[in-house]
Coordinates of C-alpha atoms and ligand atoms in Angstrom, one line a residue:
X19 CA 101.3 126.3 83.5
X20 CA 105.0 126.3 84.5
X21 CA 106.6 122.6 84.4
X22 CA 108.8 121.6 87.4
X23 CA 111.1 118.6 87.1
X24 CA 113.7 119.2 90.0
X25 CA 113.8 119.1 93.9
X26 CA 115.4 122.6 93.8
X27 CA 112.6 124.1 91.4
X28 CA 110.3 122.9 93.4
X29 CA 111.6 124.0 96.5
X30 CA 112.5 127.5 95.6
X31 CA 109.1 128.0 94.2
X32 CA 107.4 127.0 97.4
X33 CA 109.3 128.9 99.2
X34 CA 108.4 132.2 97.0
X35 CA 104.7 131.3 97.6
X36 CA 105.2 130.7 101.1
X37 CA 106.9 134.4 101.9
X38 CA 104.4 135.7 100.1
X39 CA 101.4 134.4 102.4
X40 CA 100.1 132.6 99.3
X41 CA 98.1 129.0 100.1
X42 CA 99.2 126.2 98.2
X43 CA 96.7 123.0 97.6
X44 CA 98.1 120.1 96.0
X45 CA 97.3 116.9 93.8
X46 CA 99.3 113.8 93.9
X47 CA 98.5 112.1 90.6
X48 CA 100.5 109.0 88.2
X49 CA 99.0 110.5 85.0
X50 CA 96.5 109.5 82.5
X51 CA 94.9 112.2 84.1
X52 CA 90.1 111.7 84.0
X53 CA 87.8 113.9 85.1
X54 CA 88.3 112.3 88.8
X55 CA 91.4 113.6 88.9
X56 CA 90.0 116.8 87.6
X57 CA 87.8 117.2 90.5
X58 CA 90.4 117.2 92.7
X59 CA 91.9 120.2 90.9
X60 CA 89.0 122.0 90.7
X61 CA 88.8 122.0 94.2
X62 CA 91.9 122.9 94.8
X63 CA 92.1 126.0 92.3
X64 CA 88.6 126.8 94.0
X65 CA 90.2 126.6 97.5
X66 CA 93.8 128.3 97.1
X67 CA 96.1 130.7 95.7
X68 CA 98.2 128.4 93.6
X69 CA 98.1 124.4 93.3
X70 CA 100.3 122.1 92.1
X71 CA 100.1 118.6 90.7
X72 CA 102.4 116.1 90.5
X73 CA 102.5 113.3 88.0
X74 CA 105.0 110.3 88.5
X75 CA 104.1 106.4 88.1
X76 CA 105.7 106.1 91.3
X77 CA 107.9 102.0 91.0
X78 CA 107.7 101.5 94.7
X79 CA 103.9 101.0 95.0
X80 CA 104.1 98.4 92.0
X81 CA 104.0 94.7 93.4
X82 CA 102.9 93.6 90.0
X83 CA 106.2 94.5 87.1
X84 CA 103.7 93.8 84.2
X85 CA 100.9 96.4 86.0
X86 CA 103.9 99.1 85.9
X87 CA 104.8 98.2 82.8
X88 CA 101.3 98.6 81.3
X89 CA 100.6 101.7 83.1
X90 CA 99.0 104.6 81.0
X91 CA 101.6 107.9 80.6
X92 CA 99.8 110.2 78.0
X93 CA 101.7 112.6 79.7
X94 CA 101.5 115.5 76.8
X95 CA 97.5 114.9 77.0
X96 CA 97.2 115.2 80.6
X97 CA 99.4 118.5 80.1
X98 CA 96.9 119.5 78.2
X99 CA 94.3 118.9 80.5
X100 CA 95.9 120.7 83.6
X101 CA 96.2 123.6 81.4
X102 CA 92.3 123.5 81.0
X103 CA 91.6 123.3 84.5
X104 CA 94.1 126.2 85.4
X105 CA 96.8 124.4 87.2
X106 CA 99.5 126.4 88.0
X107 CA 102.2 124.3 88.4
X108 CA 102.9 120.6 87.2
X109 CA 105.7 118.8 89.1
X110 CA 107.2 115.8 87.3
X111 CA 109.6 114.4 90.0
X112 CA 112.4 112.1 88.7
X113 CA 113.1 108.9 89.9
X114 CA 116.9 109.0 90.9
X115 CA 116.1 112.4 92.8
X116 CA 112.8 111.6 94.7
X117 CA 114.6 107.9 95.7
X118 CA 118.0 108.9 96.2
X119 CA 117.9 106.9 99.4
X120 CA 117.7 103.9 97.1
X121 CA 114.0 103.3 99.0
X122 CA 116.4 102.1 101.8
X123 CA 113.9 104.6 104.2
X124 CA 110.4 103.8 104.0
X125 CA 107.3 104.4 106.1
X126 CA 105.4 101.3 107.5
X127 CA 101.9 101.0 109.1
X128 CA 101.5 98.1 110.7
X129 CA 97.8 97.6 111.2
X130 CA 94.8 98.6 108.5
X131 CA 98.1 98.8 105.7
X132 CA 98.0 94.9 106.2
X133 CA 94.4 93.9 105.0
X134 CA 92.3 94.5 102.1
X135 CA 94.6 96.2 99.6
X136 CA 97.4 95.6 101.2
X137 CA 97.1 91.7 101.8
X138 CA 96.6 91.7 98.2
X139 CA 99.3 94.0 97.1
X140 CA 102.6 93.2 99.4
X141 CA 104.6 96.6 100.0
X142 CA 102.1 98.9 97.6
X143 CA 101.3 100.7 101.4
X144 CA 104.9 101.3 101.7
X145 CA 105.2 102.8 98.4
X146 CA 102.5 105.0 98.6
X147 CA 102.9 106.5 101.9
X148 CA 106.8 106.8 101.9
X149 CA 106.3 108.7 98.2
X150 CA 103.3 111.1 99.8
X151 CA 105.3 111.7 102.7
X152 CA 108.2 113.0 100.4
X153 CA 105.9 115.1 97.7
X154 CA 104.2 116.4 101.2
X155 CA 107.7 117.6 102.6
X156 CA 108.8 118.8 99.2
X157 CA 105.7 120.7 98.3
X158 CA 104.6 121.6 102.4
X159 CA 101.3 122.6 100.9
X160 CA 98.1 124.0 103.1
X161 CA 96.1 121.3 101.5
X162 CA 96.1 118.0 100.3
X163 CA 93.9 116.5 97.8
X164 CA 93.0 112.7 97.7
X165 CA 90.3 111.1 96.1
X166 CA 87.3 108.9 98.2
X167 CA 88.0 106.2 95.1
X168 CA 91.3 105.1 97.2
X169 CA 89.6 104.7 100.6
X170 CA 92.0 103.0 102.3
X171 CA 95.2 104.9 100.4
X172 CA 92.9 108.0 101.6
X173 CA 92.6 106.9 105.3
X174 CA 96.1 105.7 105.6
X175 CA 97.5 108.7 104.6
X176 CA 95.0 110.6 106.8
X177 CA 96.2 108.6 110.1
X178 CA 100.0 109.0 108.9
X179 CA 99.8 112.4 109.1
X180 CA 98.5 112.6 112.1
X181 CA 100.9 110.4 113.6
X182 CA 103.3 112.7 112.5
X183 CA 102.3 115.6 113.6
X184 CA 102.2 117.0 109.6
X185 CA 100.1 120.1 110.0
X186 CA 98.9 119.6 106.4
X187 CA 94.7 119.5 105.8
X188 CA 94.0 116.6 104.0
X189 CA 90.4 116.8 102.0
X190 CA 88.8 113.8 100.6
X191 CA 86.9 114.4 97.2
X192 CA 84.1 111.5 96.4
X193 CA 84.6 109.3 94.1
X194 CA 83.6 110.5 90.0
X195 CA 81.8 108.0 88.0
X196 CA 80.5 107.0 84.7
X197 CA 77.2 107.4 83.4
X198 CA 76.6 103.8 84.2
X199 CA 78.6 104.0 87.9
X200 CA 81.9 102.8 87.0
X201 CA 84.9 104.4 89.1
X202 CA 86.9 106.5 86.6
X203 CA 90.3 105.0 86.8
X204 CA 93.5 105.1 84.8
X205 CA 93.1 101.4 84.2
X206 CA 89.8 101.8 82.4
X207 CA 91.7 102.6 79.7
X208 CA 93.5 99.3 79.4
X209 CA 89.5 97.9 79.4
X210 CA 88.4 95.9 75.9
X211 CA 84.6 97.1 74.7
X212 CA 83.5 94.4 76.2
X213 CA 85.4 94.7 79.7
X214 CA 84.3 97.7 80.1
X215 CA 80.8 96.6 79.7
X216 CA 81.2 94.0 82.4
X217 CA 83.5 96.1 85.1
X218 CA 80.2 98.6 84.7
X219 CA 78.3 95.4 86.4
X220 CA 80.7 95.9 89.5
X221 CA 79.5 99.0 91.4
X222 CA 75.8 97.2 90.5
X223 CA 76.2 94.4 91.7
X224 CA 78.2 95.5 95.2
X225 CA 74.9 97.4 95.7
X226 CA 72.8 94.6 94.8
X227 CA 72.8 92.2 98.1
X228 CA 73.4 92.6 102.3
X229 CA 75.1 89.3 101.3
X230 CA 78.8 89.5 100.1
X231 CA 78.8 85.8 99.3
X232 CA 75.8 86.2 97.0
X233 CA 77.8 89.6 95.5
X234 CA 80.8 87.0 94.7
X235 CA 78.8 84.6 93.4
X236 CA 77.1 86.9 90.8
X237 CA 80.6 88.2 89.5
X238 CA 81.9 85.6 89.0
X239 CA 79.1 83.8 86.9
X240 CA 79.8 87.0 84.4
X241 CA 83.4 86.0 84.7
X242 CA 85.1 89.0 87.2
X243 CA 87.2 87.3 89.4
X244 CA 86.9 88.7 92.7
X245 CA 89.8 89.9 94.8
X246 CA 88.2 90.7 97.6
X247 CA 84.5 92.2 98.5
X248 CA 84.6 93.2 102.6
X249 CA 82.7 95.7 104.4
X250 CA 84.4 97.7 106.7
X251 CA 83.2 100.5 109.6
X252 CA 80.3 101.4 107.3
X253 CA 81.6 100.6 103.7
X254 CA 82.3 98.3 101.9
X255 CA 85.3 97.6 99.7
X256 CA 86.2 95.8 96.5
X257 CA 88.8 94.6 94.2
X258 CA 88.2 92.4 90.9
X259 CA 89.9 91.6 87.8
X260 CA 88.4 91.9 84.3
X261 CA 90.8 90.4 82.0
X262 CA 94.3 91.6 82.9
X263 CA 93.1 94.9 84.4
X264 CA 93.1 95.1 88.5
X265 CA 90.0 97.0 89.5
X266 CA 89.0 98.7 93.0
X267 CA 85.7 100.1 93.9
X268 CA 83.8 101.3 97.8
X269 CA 80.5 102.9 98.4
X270 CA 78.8 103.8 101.6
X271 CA 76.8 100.6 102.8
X272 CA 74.4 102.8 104.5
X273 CA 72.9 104.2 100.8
X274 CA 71.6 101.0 99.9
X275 CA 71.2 98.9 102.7
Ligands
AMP279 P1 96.1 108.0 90.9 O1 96.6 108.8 89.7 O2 95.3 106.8 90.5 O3 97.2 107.7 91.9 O4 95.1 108.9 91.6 C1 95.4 110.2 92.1 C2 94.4 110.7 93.0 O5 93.1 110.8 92.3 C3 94.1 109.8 94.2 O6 93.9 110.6 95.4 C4 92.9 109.1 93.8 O7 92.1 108.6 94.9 C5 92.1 110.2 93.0 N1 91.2 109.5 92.1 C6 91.4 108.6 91.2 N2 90.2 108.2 90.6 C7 89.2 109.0 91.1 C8 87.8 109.1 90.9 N3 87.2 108.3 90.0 N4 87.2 110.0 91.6 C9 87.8 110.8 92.5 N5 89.1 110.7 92.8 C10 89.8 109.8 92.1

């Protein structure tokens, strides 16, 4: 696996695939790299001639300094793991490169970016769209690879590029769980023993009831404070806290109900 760190590496390597006819999926990642994140590679090595991933712990979709702070970057492991799951190229964009705008530019949605997530996390939308929008351009790839885990991140990004006309497939890979249907996520790895015991309650318990109140109420009696449980057009939607670790979780209302 080659490792890319600058615009111009990355740009004259796309371009090398691109006069060649070769297809190029893609995976946007921030690192501490699970077998979620694994699935989206495997379907993009299944489904292209070369893919790239990218790891950066992009600032800009941070509202929370201490949740950056504490992010995971086992960057030589997940290196590691990429070169496992035959990746052919691992882009590591800097920060002073990819923002040399100074994030003056950014792309806003003004309408599903403003609930859910985004009521609870002011400006993380902006971040994560205005940074896939400049990987995308970088990296122009045939396909893009986002995970079902982020549903709203994962429509967003969808309906962005329609909007502008980026010609880019986007495929949605459902979400990879634990043994006990816990959400793989970086953050599980911030968990205590006994977090991670209760945040396997979660995806249990938002299958447990028609009624969200009575969902709420049983978190919180085992002590997850609830962000936010909403269903929307079919599914519903979740974010608690265990502890100091931020948790999201969905699932398709219609399987249970
Ligand atoms: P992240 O590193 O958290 O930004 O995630 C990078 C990509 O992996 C996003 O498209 C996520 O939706 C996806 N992803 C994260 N966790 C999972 C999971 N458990 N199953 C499937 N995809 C995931």
């Amino acid at each position: 696996m080659k490792i890319l760190e600058s615009i111009d590496s990355v740009k004259s390597l796309v371009h090398l695939h691109k006069t060649a006819n070769k297809s190029i999926g893609f995976v946007p990642t921030m690192g501490a790299l699970h077998a979620g994140h694994l699935s989206l590679c495997q379907y993009a090595t299944n489904n292209n001639d070369i893919t790239i991933v990218s790891i950066f712990v992009n600032p800009t979709q941070f509202n929370d300094q201490n949740d950056l702070k504490n992010y995971p970057t086992p960057l030589q492991q997940d290196i590691e793991k990429l070169e496992k799951n035959n990746i052919d190229y691992l882009f590591l964009p800097q920060y002073k490169e990819i923002y040399a705008d100074g994030y003056n530019y950014q792309v806003q949605e003004n309408n599903f970016s403003t609930v859910l997530e985004g009521e609870h996390r002011p400006g993380h939308f902006n971040g994560v769209l205005t940074i896939v929008l400049k990987l995308n351009n970088l990296i122009q790839p045939n396909n893009l690879y986002l995970g079902e885990k982020d549903y709203q991140q994962a429509k967003l990004i969808k309906d962005m590029f329609k909007a502008f006309f980026i010609d880019t497939n986007i495929v949605i890979c459902p979400t990879v769980r634990d043994q006990y249907g816990l959400a793989l996520s970086s953050r599980n790895s911030l968990l205590s023993e006994d977090e991670l015991e209760l945040s396997r309650k979660l995806n249990h318990y938002l299958k447990s009831s028609t009624e969200i109140n009575s969902i709420i109420k049983k978190l919180e009696r085992e002590n997850i404070k609830v962000e936010y449980i909403q269903d929307y057009q079919g599914r519903r939607l979740a974010a608690v806290k265990i502890g100091n670790v931020r948790l999201i979780d969905n699932i398709d209302i219609s399987e249970f109900i």
